[in-house]
CSV table of C-alpha atoms and ligand atoms in Angstrom, one decimal:
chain,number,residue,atom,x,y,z
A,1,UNK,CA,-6.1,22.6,-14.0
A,2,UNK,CA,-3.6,22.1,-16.8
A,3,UNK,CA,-3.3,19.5,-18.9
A,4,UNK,CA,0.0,17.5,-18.6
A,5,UNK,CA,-0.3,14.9,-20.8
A,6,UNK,CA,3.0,14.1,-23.2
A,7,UNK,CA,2.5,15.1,-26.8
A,8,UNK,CA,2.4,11.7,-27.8
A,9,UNK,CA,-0.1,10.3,-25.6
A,10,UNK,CA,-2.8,12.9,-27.2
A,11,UNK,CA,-4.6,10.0,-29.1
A,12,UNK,CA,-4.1,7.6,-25.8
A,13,UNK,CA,-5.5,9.8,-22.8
A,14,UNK,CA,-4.7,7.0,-20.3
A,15,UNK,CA,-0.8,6.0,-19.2
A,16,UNK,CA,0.5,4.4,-16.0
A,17,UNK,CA,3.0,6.8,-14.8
A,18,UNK,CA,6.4,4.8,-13.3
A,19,UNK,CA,8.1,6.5,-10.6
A,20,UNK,CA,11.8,5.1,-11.1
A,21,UNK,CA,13.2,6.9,-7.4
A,22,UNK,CA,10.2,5.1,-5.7
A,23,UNK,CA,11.2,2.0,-7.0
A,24,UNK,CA,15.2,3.1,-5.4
A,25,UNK,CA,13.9,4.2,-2.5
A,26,UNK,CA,11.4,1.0,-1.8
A,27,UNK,CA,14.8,-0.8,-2.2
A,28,UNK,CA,17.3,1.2,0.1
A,29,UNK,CA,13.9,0.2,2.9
A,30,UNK,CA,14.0,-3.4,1.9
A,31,UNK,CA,17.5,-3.3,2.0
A,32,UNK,CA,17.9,-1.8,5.1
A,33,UNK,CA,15.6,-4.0,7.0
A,34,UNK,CA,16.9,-7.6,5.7
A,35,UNK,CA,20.7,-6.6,6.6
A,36,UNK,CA,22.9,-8.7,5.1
A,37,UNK,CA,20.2,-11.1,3.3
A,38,UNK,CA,20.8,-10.8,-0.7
A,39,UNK,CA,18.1,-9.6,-2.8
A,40,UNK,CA,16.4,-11.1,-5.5
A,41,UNK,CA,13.9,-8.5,-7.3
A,42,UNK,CA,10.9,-10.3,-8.5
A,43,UNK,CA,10.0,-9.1,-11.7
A,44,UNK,CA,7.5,-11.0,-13.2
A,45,UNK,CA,4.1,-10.8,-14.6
A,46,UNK,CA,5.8,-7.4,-16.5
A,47,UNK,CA,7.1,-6.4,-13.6
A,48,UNK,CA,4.1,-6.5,-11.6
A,49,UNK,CA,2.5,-3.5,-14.8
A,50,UNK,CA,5.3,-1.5,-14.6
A,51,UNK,CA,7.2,-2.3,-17.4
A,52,UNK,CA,9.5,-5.5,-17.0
A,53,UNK,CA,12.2,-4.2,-18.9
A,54,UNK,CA,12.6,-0.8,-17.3
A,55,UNK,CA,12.3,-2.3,-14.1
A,56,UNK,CA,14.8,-4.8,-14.7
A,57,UNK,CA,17.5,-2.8,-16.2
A,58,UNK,CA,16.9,-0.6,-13.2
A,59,UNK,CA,17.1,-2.9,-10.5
A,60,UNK,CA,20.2,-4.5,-12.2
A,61,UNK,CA,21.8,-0.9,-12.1
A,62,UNK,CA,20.8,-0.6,-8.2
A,63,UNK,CA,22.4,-4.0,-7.5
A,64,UNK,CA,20.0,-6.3,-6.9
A,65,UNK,CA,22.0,-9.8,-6.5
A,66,UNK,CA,19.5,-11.7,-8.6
A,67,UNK,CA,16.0,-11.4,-10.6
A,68,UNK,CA,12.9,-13.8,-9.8
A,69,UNK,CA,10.2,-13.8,-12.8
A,70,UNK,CA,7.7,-17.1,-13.6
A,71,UNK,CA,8.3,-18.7,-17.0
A,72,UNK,CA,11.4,-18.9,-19.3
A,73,UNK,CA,10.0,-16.5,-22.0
A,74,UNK,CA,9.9,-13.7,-19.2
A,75,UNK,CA,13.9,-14.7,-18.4
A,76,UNK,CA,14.7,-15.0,-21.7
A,77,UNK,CA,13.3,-11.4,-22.9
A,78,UNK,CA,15.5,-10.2,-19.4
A,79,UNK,CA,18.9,-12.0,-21.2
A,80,UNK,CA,17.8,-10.4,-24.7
A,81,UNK,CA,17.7,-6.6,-23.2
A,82,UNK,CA,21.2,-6.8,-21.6
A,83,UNK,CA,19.9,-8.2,-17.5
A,84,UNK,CA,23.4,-10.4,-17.0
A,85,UNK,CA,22.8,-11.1,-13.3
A,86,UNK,CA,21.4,-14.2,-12.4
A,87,UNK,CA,17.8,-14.9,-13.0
A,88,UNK,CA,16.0,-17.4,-11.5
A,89,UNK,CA,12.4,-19.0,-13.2
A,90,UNK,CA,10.0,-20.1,-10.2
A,91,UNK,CA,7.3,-22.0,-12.7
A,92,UNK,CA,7.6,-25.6,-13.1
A,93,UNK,CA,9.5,-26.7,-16.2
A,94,UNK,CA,9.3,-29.2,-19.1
A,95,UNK,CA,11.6,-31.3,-20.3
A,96,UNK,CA,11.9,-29.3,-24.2
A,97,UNK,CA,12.9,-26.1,-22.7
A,98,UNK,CA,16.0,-27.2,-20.8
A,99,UNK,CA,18.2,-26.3,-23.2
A,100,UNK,CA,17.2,-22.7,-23.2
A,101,UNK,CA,17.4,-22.4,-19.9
A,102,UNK,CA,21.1,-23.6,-20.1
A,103,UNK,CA,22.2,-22.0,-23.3
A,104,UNK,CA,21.2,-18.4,-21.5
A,105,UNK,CA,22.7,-19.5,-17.7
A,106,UNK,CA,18.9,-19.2,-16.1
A,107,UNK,CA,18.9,-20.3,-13.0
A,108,UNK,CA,16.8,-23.4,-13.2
A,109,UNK,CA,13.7,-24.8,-10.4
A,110,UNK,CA,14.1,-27.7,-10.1
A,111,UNK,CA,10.7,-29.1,-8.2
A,112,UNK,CA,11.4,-33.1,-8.1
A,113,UNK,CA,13.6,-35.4,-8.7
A,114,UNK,CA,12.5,-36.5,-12.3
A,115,UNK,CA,13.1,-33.0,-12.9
A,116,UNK,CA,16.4,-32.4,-12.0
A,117,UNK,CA,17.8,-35.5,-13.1
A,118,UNK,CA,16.4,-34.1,-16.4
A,119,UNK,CA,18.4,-31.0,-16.3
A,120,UNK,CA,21.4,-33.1,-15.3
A,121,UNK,CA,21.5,-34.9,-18.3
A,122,UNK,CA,20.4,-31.8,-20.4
A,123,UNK,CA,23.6,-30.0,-18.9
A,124,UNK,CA,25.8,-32.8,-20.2
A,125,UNK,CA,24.6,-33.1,-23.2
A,126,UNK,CA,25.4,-29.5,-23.9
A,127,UNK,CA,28.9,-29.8,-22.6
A,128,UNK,CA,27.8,-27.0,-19.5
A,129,UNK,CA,26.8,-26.9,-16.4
A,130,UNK,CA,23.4,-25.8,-14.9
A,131,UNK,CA,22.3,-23.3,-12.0
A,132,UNK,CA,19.8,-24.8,-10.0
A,133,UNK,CA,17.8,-24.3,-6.8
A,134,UNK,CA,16.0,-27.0,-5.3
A,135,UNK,CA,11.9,-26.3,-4.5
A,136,UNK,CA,10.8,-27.6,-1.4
A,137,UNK,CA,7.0,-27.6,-0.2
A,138,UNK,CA,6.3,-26.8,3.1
A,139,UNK,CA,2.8,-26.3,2.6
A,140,UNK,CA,1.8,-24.4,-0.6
A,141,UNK,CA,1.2,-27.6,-2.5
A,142,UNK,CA,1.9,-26.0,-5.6
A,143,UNK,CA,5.4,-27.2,-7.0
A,144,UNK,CA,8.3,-28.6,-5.3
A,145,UNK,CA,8.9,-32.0,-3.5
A,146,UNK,CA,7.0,-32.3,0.1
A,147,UNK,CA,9.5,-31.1,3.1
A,148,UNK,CA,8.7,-34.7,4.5
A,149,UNK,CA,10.2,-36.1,1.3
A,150,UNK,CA,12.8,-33.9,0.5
A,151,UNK,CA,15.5,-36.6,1.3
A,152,UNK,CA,15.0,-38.1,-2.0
A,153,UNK,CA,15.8,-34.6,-3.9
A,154,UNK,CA,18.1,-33.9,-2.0
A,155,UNK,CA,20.3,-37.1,-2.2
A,156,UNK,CA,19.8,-36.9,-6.0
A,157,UNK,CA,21.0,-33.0,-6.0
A,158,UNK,CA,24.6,-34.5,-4.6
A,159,UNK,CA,24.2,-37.2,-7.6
A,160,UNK,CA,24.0,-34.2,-10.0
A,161,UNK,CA,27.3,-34.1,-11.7
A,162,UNK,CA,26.8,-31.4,-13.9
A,163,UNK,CA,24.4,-28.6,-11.7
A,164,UNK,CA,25.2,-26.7,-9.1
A,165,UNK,CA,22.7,-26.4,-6.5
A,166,UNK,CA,23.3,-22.4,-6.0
A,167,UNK,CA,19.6,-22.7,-3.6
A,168,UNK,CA,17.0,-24.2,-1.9
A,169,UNK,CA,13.9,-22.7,-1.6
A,170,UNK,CA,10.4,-22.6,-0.5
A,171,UNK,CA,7.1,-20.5,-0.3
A,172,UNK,CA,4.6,-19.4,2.0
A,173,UNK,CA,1.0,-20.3,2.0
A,174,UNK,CA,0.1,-17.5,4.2
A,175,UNK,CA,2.0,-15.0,5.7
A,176,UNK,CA,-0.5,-13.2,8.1
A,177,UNK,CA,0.6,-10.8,10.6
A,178,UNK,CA,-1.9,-11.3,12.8
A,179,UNK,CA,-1.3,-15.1,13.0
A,180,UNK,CA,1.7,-16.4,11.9
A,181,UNK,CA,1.4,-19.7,12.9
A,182,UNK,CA,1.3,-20.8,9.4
A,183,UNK,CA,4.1,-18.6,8.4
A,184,UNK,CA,6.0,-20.2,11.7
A,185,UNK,CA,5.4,-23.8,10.8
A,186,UNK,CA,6.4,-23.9,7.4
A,187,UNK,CA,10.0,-21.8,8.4
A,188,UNK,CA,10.1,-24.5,10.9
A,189,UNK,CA,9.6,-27.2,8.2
A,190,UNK,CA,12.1,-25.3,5.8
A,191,UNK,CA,15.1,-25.4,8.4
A,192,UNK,CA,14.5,-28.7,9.6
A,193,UNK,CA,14.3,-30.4,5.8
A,194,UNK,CA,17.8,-28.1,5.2
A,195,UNK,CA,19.6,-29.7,8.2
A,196,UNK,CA,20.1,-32.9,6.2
A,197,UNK,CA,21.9,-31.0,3.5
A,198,UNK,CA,23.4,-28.4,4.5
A,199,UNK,CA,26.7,-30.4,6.1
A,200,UNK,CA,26.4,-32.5,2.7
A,201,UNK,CA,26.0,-29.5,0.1
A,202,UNK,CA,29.4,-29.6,-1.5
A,203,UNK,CA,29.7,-25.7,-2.1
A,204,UNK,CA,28.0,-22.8,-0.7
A,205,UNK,CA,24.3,-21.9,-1.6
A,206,UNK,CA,21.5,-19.5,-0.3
A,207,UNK,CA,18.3,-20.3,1.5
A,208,UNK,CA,15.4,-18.7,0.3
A,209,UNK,CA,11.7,-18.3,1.1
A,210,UNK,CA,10.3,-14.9,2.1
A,211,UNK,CA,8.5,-12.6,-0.5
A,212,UNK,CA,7.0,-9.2,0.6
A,213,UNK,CA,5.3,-10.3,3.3
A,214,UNK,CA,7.8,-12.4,5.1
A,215,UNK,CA,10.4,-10.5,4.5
A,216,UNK,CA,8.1,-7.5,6.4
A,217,UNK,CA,6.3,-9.2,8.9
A,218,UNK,CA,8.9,-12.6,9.7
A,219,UNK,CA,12.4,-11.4,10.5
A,220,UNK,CA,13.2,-15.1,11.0
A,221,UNK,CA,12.1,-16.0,7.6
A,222,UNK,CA,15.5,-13.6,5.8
A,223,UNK,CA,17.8,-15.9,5.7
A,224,UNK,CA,20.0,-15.6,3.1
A,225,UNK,CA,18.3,-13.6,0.6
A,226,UNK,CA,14.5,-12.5,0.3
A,227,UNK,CA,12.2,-12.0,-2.6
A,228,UNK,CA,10.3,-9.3,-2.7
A,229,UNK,CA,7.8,-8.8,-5.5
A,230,UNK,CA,4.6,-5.9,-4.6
A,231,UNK,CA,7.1,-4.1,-2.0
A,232,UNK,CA,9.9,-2.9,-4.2
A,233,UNK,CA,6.7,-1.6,-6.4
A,234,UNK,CA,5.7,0.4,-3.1
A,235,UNK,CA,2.7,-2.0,-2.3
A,236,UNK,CA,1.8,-3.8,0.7
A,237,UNK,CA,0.8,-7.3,1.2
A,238,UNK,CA,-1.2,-6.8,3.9
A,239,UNK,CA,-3.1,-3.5,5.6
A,240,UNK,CA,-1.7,-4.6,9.3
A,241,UNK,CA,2.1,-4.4,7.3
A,242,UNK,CA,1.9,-0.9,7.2
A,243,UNK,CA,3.4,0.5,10.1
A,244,UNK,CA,6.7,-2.2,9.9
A,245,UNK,CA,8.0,-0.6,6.8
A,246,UNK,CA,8.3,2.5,4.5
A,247,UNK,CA,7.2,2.3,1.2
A,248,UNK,CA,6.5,4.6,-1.5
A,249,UNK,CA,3.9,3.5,-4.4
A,250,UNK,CA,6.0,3.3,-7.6
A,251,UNK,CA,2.9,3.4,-10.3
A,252,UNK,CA,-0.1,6.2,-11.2
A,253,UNK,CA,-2.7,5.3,-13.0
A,254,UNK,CA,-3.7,8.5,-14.8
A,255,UNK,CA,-6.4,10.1,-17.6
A,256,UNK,CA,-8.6,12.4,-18.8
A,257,UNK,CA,-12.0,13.4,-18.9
A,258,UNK,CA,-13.5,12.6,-22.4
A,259,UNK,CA,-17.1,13.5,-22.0
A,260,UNK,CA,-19.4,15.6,-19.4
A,261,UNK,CA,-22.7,15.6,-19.0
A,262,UNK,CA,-25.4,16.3,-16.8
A,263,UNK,CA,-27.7,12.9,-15.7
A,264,UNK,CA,-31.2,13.4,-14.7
A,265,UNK,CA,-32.7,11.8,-11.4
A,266,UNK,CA,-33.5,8.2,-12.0
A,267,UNK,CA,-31.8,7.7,-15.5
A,268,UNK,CA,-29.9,4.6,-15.4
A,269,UNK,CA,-26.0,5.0,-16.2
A,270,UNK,CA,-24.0,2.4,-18.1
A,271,UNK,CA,-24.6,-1.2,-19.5
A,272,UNK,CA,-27.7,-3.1,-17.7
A,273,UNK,CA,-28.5,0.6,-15.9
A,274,UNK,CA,-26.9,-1.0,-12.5
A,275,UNK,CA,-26.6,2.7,-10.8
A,276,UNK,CA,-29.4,5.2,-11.4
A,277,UNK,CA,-28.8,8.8,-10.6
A,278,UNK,CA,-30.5,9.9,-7.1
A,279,UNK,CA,-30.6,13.4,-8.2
A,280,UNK,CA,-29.7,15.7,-11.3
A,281,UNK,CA,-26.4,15.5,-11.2
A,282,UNK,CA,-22.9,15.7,-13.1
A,283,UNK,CA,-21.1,12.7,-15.1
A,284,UNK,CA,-17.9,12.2,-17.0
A,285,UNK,CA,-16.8,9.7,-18.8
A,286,UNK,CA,-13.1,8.1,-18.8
A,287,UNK,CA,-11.5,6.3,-21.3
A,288,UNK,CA,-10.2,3.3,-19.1
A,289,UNK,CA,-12.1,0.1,-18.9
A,290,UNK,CA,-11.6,-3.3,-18.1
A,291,UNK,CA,-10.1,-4.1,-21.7
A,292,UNK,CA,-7.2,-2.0,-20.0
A,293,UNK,CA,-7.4,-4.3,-17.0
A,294,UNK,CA,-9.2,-2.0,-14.9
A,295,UNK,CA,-11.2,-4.6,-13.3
A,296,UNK,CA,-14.9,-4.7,-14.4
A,297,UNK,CA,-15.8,-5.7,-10.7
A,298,UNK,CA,-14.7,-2.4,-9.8
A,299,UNK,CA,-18.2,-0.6,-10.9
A,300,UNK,CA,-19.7,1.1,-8.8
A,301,UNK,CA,-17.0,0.1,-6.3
A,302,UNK,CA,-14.3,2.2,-7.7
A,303,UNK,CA,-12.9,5.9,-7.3
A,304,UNK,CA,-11.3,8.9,-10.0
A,305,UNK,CA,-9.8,12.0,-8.3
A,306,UNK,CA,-11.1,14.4,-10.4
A,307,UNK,CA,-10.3,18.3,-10.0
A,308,UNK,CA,-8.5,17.6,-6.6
A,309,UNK,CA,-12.5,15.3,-5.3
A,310,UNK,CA,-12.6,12.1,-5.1
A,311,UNK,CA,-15.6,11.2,-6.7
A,312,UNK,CA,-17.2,6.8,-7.5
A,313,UNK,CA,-17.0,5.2,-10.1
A,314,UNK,CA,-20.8,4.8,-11.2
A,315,UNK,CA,-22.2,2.2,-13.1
A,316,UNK,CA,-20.3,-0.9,-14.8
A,317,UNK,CA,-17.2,-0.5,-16.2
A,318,UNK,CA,-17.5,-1.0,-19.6
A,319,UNK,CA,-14.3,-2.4,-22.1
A,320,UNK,CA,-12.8,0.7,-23.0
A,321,UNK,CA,-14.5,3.6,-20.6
A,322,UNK,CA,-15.9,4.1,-17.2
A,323,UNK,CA,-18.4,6.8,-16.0
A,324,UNK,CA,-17.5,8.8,-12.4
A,325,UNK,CA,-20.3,10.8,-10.6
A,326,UNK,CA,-19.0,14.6,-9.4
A,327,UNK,CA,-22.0,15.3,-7.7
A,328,UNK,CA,-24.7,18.0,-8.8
A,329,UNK,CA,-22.3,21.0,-8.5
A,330,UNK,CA,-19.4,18.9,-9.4
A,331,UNK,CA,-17.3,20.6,-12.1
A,332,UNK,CA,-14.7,19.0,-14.8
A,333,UNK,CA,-13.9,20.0,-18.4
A,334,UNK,CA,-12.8,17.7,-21.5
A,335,UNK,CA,-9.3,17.1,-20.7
A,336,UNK,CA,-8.4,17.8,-16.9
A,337,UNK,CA,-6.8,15.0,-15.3
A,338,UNK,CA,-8.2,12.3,-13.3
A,339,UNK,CA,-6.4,9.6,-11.2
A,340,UNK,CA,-7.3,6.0,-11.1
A,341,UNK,CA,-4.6,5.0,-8.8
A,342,UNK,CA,-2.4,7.5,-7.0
A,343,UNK,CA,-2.9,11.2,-5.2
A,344,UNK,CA,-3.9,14.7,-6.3
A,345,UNK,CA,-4.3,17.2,-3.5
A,346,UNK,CA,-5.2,16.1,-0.6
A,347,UNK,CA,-6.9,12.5,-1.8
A,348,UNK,CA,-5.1,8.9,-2.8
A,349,UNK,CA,-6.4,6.1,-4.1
A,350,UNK,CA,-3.9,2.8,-3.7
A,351,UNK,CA,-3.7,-0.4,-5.0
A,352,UNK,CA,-4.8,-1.8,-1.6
A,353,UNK,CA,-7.8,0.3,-1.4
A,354,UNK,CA,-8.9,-1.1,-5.2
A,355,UNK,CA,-8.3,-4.5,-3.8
A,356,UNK,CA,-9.7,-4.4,-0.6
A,357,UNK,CA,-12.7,-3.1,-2.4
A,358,UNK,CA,-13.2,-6.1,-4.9
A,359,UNK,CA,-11.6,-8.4,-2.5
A,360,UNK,CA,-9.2,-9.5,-3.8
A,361,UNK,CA,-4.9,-9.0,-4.1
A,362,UNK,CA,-3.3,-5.9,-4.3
A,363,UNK,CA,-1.1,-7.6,-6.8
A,364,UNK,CA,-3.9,-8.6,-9.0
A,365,UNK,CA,-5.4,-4.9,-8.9
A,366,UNK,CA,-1.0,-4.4,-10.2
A,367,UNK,CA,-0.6,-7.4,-13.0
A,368,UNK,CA,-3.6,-6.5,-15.1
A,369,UNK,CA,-2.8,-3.6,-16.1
A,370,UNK,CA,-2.4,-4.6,-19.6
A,371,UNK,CA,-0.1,-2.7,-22.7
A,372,UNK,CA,-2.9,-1.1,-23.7
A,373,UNK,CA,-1.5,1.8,-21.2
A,374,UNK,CA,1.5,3.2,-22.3
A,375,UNK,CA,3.9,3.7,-19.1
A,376,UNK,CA,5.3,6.9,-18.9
A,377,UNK,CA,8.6,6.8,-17.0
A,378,UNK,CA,9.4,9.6,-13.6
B,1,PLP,C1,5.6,-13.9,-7.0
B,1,PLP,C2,6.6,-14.6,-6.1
B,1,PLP,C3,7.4,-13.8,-5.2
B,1,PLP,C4,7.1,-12.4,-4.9
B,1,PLP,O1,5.9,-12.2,-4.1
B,1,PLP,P1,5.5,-10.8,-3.5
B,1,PLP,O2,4.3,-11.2,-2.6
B,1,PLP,O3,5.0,-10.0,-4.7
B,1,PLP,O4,6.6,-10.2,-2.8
B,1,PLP,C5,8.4,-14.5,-4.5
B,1,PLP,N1,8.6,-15.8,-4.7
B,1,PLP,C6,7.9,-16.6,-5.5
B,1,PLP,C7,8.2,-18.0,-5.7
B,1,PLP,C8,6.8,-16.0,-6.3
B,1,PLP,O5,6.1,-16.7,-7.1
């Protein structure tokens, strides 16, 4: 197997490779199944691990109408690299960072009254005027005034004198497509609270509440534009999603093999010895750990496909190396290749399956992976 690491990655074995037509093509599906809805490409968290920058940039080139991330300093690093569509910050804000959000036209969340009355008077004081979109909870209980109380916001957005309310949005607690009454009742909730404004708005603005998995599993829930974060990166929400949409994973988690050695049956492998060898058998060690965000919970619950086998992760992942079993007649030398996440031959290991395995999200499994991994763009 040859060894197709770039020359400069020889004294960093392990890189996340970025597949930049996966991310096109995950878009062009998206695209295709919202219709006319506008997309906003969520980007935050460093663009779910693949790079926010790159992924940005790119998006912007492909035409997204708009760019999602959580706090100002991710927005602001977007303005500083040349993004000059519209981005909008979902995290709640406070009061001193107003002006930056103004001074660099971010679109602004504005989650209660106090809030926006706060940006109203922030916009004045800098002589311009702010892009805001209302948050309304329908169920989250996260951020955003209560559907049931969204009168109040809403009377103070036409109050606003120097914002203009370019959305209203909301979130789902649970978009499960095998029961969607949660989903259903909190779209329900959403339109109702909107009827109030809508014929009082005084110019036009977009409704907004489906990420990934509305957006795949809720046709109703499009409305004007969705939000999709994990699906542009090729990732579904959801196991049962699968068959609604085609995607195409967008990262590779790749590296090499530092060390091989043969274990004897019964010696104890890695930190507190919590998997022992059943037989003789062949080990190598990687040089990934859970310093690189390669979750710890993963050991002995994780996979490497090493010389086209895909062969556990055994023992507990230590900071900066893990140890994967080949088997007794397993073979590997220093330097072949091994995926983390991704395919070689006829074997894949996802996201989902890494999640699913640790129970938890596939985009945790996504956001952890940490700069320590140089990405390696496709
Ligand atoms: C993260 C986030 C999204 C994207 O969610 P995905 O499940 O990754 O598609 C959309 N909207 C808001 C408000 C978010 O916080």
């Amino acid at each position: 197997m040859t060894d197709q690491t770039p020359a400069q990655f020889v004294h960093r074995p392990t890189f996340a490779e970025i597949n930049l037509s996966a991310l096109r093509a995950n878009l062009e599906s998206i695209r295709q199944h919202v219709g006319t809805a506008k997309v906003m490409a969520v980007v935050k968290a460093n663009g779910y691990g693949h790079g926010i920058q790159t992924v940005a940039l790119e998006f912007q080139r492909l035409g997204v109408d708009s760019l999602g991330v959580a706090y100002i300093e991710e927005a602001l690093d977007l303005r500083k690299v040349g993004v000059t569509i519209p981005v909008l910050v979902f995290g709640g804000l406070l009061y001193d960072q107003l002006d930056l959000y103004i001074r660099n036209d971010i679109d602004v969340t504005a989650s209660s009254v106090s809030k926006l009355e706060q940006i109203d008077s922030s916009a004045q004081k800098l002589g311009k005027r702010a892009r805001v979109h209302l948050k309304i909870d329908t169920g989250l209980e996260r951020i955003g005034v209560h559907y049931y109380s969204s009168q109040t916001l809403f009377d103070a957005a036409l109050r606003a004198r120097h914002c203009d309310v370019v959305g209203v949005y909301s979130h789902f607690a649970d978009v499960n497509p095998l029961d969607l009454s949660l989903a259903r009742r909190q779209l329900e909730r959403f339109t109702t609270a909107l009827e109030y404004f809508t014929p009082r708005a005084l110019s036009k603005f977009d409704r907004h509440i489906a990420a990934s998995g509305g957006l795949i599993a809720l046709r109703e829930s499009h409305l004007d534009m969705v939000r999709p974060g994990l699906s542009l990166y090729g990732v579904y929400p959801h196991r049962a999603m699968t068959p609604l949409l085609r995607l195409t994973p967008a990262l590779a988690l790749k590296s090499h093999v530092v060390f091989f050695k043969v274990v004897k049956e019964g010696a104890g492998v890695s930190y507190g010895h919590r998997w022992r060898a059943p037989h003789d058998t062949r080990v190598v060690t990687i040089p990934i750990g859970y310093g690189d965000g390669y979750l710890r919970s993963l050991t002995n619950r994780g996979w490497a496909i090493v010389r086209g086998q895909k062969c556990p992760v055994v023992g507990a992942v230590c900071m900066d190396q893990l140890m994967v079993d080949l088997g007794p007649s397993g073979e590997a030398y220093n330097g072949d290749q091994v995926v983390l996440i991704g395919s070689q031959g006829s074997h894949s290991i996802t996201v989902e399956d890494l999640a699913e395995a640790v129970d938890t999200t596939p985009h945790e499994i996504l956001v952890l992976l940490n700069q320590r991994i140089p990405r390696v763009m496709i």
